[in-house]
mmCIF file of C-alpha atoms in Angstrom:
data_model
loop_
_atom_site.group_PDB
_atom_site.id
_atom_site.type_symbol
_atom_site.label_atom_id
_atom_site.label_comp_id
_atom_site.label_asym_id
_atom_site.label_seq_id
_atom_site.Cartn_x
_atom_site.Cartn_y
_atom_site.Cartn_z
ATOM 1 C CA SER A 50 -5.045 1.945 13.373
ATOM 2 C CA LEU A 51 -8.533 0.697 14.158
ATOM 3 C CA GLY A 52 -10.220 3.503 12.233
ATOM 4 C CA ASP A 53 -12.651 4.320 15.027
ATOM 5 C CA ASN A 54 -11.510 7.958 15.424
ATOM 6 C CA THR A 55 -9.458 7.157 18.555
ATOM 7 C CA THR A 56 -6.001 5.894 19.402
ATOM 8 C CA SER A 57 -7.347 3.604 22.136
ATOM 9 C CA ASP A 58 -6.597 -0.120 22.237
ATOM 10 C CA ARG A 59 -9.690 -2.308 21.914
ATOM 11 C CA ALA A 60 -10.189 -5.830 23.286
ATOM 12 C CA THR A 61 -13.310 -6.420 21.173
ATOM 13 C CA PRO A 62 -14.090 -5.545 17.546
ATOM 14 C CA VAL A 63 -15.293 -1.985 16.895
ATOM 15 C CA PRO A 64 -16.801 -0.596 13.696
ATOM 16 C CA VAL A 65 -14.603 1.606 11.546
ATOM 17 C CA SER A 66 -15.838 5.214 11.417
ATOM 18 C CA GLY A 67 -17.289 6.829 8.337
ATOM 19 C CA GLY A 68 -20.206 4.597 7.376
ATOM 20 C CA LEU A 69 -18.369 3.101 4.389
ATOM 21 C CA SER A 70 -18.679 -0.460 3.112
ATOM 22 C CA PHE A 71 -15.568 -2.393 2.088
ATOM 23 C CA SER A 72 -14.794 -5.427 -0.064
ATOM 24 C CA HIS A 73 -11.081 -5.926 0.670
ATOM 25 C CA ILE A 74 -8.775 -5.032 3.558
ATOM 26 C CA SER A 75 -5.041 -5.205 4.185
ATOM 27 C CA ALA A 76 -3.399 -4.485 7.533
ATOM 28 C CA GLY A 77 0.177 -3.202 7.358
ATOM 29 C CA ARG A 78 2.521 -2.259 10.161
ATOM 30 C CA TYR A 79 0.630 0.420 12.128
ATOM 31 C CA PHE A 80 -1.796 1.234 9.286
ATOM 32 C CA VAL A 81 -4.656 -0.286 7.295
ATOM 33 C CA CYS A 82 -5.948 0.118 3.742
ATOM 34 C CA ALA A 83 -9.250 -1.097 2.307
ATOM 35 C CA LEU A 84 -11.306 -0.936 -0.885
ATOM 36 C CA SER A 85 -14.766 0.594 -0.683
ATOM 37 C CA VAL A 86 -17.845 -0.749 -2.403
ATOM 38 C CA PRO A 87 -19.252 -0.112 -4.852
ATOM 39 C CA SER A 88 -16.665 2.434 -6.103
ATOM 40 C CA GLY A 89 -13.439 0.506 -5.535
ATOM 41 C CA ALA A 90 -11.845 3.627 -4.067
ATOM 42 C CA ALA A 91 -8.936 2.940 -1.716
ATOM 43 C CA TYR A 92 -9.026 4.263 1.844
ATOM 44 C CA CYS A 93 -6.223 4.105 4.412
ATOM 45 C CA TRP A 94 -5.791 5.077 8.072
ATOM 46 C CA GLY A 95 -3.216 4.813 10.853
ATOM 47 C CA LEU A 96 0.447 5.891 10.905
ATOM 48 C CA ASN A 97 1.606 8.030 7.958
ATOM 49 C CA THR A 98 5.328 8.577 8.667
ATOM 50 C CA ASN A 99 6.430 7.963 5.077
ATOM 51 C CA GLY A 100 3.280 8.717 3.088
ATOM 52 C CA GLN A 101 2.095 5.099 3.211
ATOM 53 C CA LEU A 102 -1.533 6.242 3.497
ATOM 54 C CA GLY A 103 -1.372 7.843 0.048
ATOM 55 C CA ILE A 104 -3.446 10.817 1.142
ATOM 56 C CA ALA A 105 -3.544 14.157 -0.663
ATOM 57 C CA PRO A 106 -0.191 15.664 -1.660
ATOM 58 C CA GLY A 107 1.126 18.008 0.983
ATOM 59 C CA ASN A 108 -0.861 16.335 3.766
ATOM 60 C CA THR A 109 1.716 15.452 6.413
ATOM 61 C CA THR A 110 -0.725 14.295 9.084
ATOM 62 C CA LEU A 111 1.209 11.753 11.145
ATOM 63 C CA ILE A 112 -1.705 9.768 12.577
ATOM 64 C CA VAL A 113 -5.052 9.439 10.809
ATOM 65 C CA THR A 114 -7.754 7.828 12.966
ATOM 66 C CA VAL A 115 -10.510 7.386 10.356
ATOM 67 C CA PRO A 116 -10.489 6.101 6.754
ATOM 68 C CA VAL A 117 -9.323 8.756 4.270
ATOM 69 C CA PRO A 118 -9.269 8.314 0.490
ATOM 70 C CA VAL A 119 -5.997 7.590 -1.269
ATOM 71 C CA ALA A 120 -5.099 10.543 -3.512
ATOM 72 C CA THR A 121 -6.522 10.542 -7.019
ATOM 73 C CA THR A 122 -3.875 9.425 -9.486
ATOM 74 C CA ALA A 123 -3.799 9.705 -13.272
ATOM 75 C CA GLY A 124 -4.405 6.241 -14.679
ATOM 76 C CA VAL A 125 -6.647 5.101 -11.827
ATOM 77 C CA SER A 126 -10.036 6.402 -12.887
ATOM 78 C CA SER A 127 -12.038 3.218 -12.264
ATOM 79 C CA GLY A 128 -10.782 2.420 -8.779
ATOM 80 C CA TRP A 129 -8.565 -0.293 -7.397
ATOM 81 C CA ALA A 130 -8.796 -4.057 -7.882
ATOM 82 C CA VAL A 131 -6.310 -4.843 -5.101
ATOM 83 C CA VAL A 132 -4.560 -2.938 -2.316
ATOM 84 C CA SER A 133 -1.797 -4.281 -0.064
ATOM 85 C CA ALA A 134 -0.462 -2.479 3.015
ATOM 86 C CA GLY A 135 3.168 -3.269 3.853
ATOM 87 C CA ALA A 136 5.595 -2.279 6.562
ATOM 88 C CA GLN A 137 5.898 1.366 5.456
ATOM 89 C CA HIS A 138 4.504 1.369 1.918
ATOM 90 C CA THR A 139 1.361 0.362 0.065
ATOM 91 C CA CYS A 140 0.781 -1.040 -3.416
ATOM 92 C CA GLY A 141 -2.359 -1.491 -5.465
ATOM 93 C CA ILE A 142 -3.553 -2.556 -8.894
ATOM 94 C CA ALA A 143 -5.688 -0.207 -10.965
ATOM 95 C CA VAL A 144 -8.983 -1.514 -12.361
ATOM 96 C CA GLY A 145 -8.955 -1.561 -16.146
ATOM 97 C CA SER A 146 -5.275 -1.028 -16.927
ATOM 98 C CA GLY A 147 -3.978 -3.582 -14.435
ATOM 99 C CA ALA A 148 -1.071 -1.239 -13.697
ATOM 100 C CA ALA A 149 0.618 -1.580 -10.315
ATOM 101 C CA TYR A 150 1.078 1.557 -8.218
ATOM 102 C CA CYS A 151 2.995 1.964 -4.964
ATOM 103 C CA TRP A 152 3.387 4.765 -2.416
ATOM 104 C CA GLY A 153 5.123 5.419 0.904
ATOM 105 C CA TYR A 154 8.667 4.467 1.923
ATOM 106 C CA GLY A 155 10.964 3.395 -0.909
ATOM 107 C CA GLY A 156 14.337 3.101 0.842
ATOM 108 C CA VAL A 157 15.114 -0.402 -0.421
ATOM 109 C CA GLY A 158 13.406 -0.273 -3.807
ATOM 110 C CA GLN A 159 10.044 -1.681 -2.701
ATOM 111 C CA LEU A 160 8.114 0.979 -4.650
ATOM 112 C CA GLY A 161 9.360 -0.489 -7.933
ATOM 113 C CA LEU A 162 10.745 2.781 -9.287
ATOM 114 C CA GLY A 163 13.812 1.245 -10.919
ATOM 115 C CA ASN A 164 17.048 2.501 -9.401
ATOM 116 C CA SER A 165 15.376 4.970 -7.043
ATOM 117 C CA THR A 166 15.785 3.682 -3.487
ATOM 118 C CA SER A 167 15.845 6.867 -1.450
ATOM 119 C CA VAL A 168 12.481 8.333 -2.303
ATOM 120 C CA ASN A 169 9.357 8.490 -0.146
ATOM 121 C CA THR A 170 6.302 8.983 -2.320
ATOM 122 C CA PRO A 171 3.116 10.107 -0.535
ATOM 123 C CA THR A 172 0.862 9.500 -3.559
ATOM 124 C CA PRO A 173 0.584 6.484 -5.880
ATOM 125 C CA VAL A 174 3.203 6.149 -8.649
ATOM 126 C CA VAL A 175 3.463 3.445 -11.305
ATOM 127 C CA ALA A 176 5.680 0.559 -10.220
ATOM 128 C CA THR A 177 7.928 -0.507 -13.083
ATOM 129 C CA PRO A 178 9.854 -3.717 -12.467
ATOM 130 C CA GLY A 179 9.711 -4.573 -16.175
ATOM 131 C CA VAL A 180 6.183 -5.923 -16.535
ATOM 132 C CA THR A 181 4.032 -4.179 -19.133
ATOM 133 C CA ALA A 182 1.180 -6.690 -19.557
ATOM 134 C CA GLY A 183 -0.525 -5.746 -16.295
ATOM 135 C CA TRP A 184 -0.866 -7.314 -12.872
ATOM 136 C CA ALA A 185 -3.246 -9.847 -11.353
ATOM 137 C CA ASP A 186 -2.172 -9.490 -7.707
ATOM 138 C CA VAL A 187 0.315 -7.638 -5.499
ATOM 139 C CA SER A 188 1.528 -8.056 -1.921
ATOM 140 C CA ALA A 189 3.666 -5.623 0.071
ATOM 141 C CA TYR A 190 5.812 -5.747 3.194
ATOM 142 C CA SER A 191 9.495 -4.650 3.240
ATOM 143 C CA HIS A 192 9.617 -5.920 -0.299
ATOM 144 C CA THR A 193 6.857 -6.220 -2.884
ATOM 145 C CA CYS A 194 5.792 -9.208 -4.954
ATOM 146 C CA GLY A 195 3.322 -9.226 -7.784
ATOM 147 C CA ILE A 196 1.756 -11.757 -10.096
ATOM 148 C CA ALA A 197 1.698 -10.520 -13.676
ATOM 149 C CA ALA A 198 -1.344 -11.079 -15.882
ATOM 150 C CA ASN A 199 0.559 -13.963 -17.528
ATOM 151 C CA SER A 200 0.935 -15.647 -14.068
ATOM 152 C CA SER A 201 4.668 -14.882 -13.769
ATOM 153 C CA LEU A 202 5.800 -13.913 -10.266
ATOM 154 C CA PHE A 203 8.053 -10.888 -9.699
ATOM 155 C CA CYS A 204 9.525 -9.476 -6.481
ATOM 156 C CA TRP A 205 11.452 -6.280 -5.734
ATOM 157 C CA GLY A 206 12.775 -4.421 -2.716
ATOM 158 C CA LEU A 207 14.508 -5.749 0.402
ATOM 159 C CA ASN A 208 16.250 -9.071 -0.262
ATOM 160 C CA ASN A 209 18.536 -9.437 2.776
ATOM 161 C CA LEU A 210 17.061 -12.857 3.622
ATOM 162 C CA GLY A 211 16.401 -14.007 0.064
ATOM 163 C CA GLN A 212 12.726 -12.986 0.258
ATOM 164 C CA CYS A 213 12.683 -11.864 -3.387
ATOM 165 C CA GLY A 214 13.320 -15.458 -4.454
ATOM 166 C CA VAL A 215 16.452 -14.689 -6.449
ATOM 167 C CA GLY A 216 18.940 -16.073 -3.945
ATOM 168 C CA LEU A 217 20.355 -14.676 -0.741
ATOM 169 C CA THR A 218 21.915 -11.262 -1.190
ATOM 170 C CA PRO A 219 24.460 -10.190 1.444
ATOM 171 C CA GLY A 220 23.632 -7.079 3.221
#
């Protein structure tokens, strides 16, 4: 997941391949996503078992060793303001609309697709936990939390240890 076109461990920092410049980075479990400058395009690399890299539809490459662009998605024409790599999914906020999008593993609702908890989505889809005013920030792991434009905090997904902040849920 170092992005240097190898799968070798490194004891010292190495440059990521591709000659791109980045303004934001998020390291997930076995994968990384970053925002390029000046375009704000999202790039991801590393393990892609559940589509968490968001690469082109139909691309089932399991391990990607260099940064590849996240698939183009309707509604994200001006790039990404934020990207957050989680355990097996990724979320981002679109520039302009402020809409939150998620992709990858959705087995416990962390993609924010309402009642859908069994879907893996390899390309970004709009997360819809009930916020329509847009998002200021988002953070992913086995659950997802986002700060709405009005500064309200929302969380969705795995809540077995109370991590969504709505009380401990057995399970």
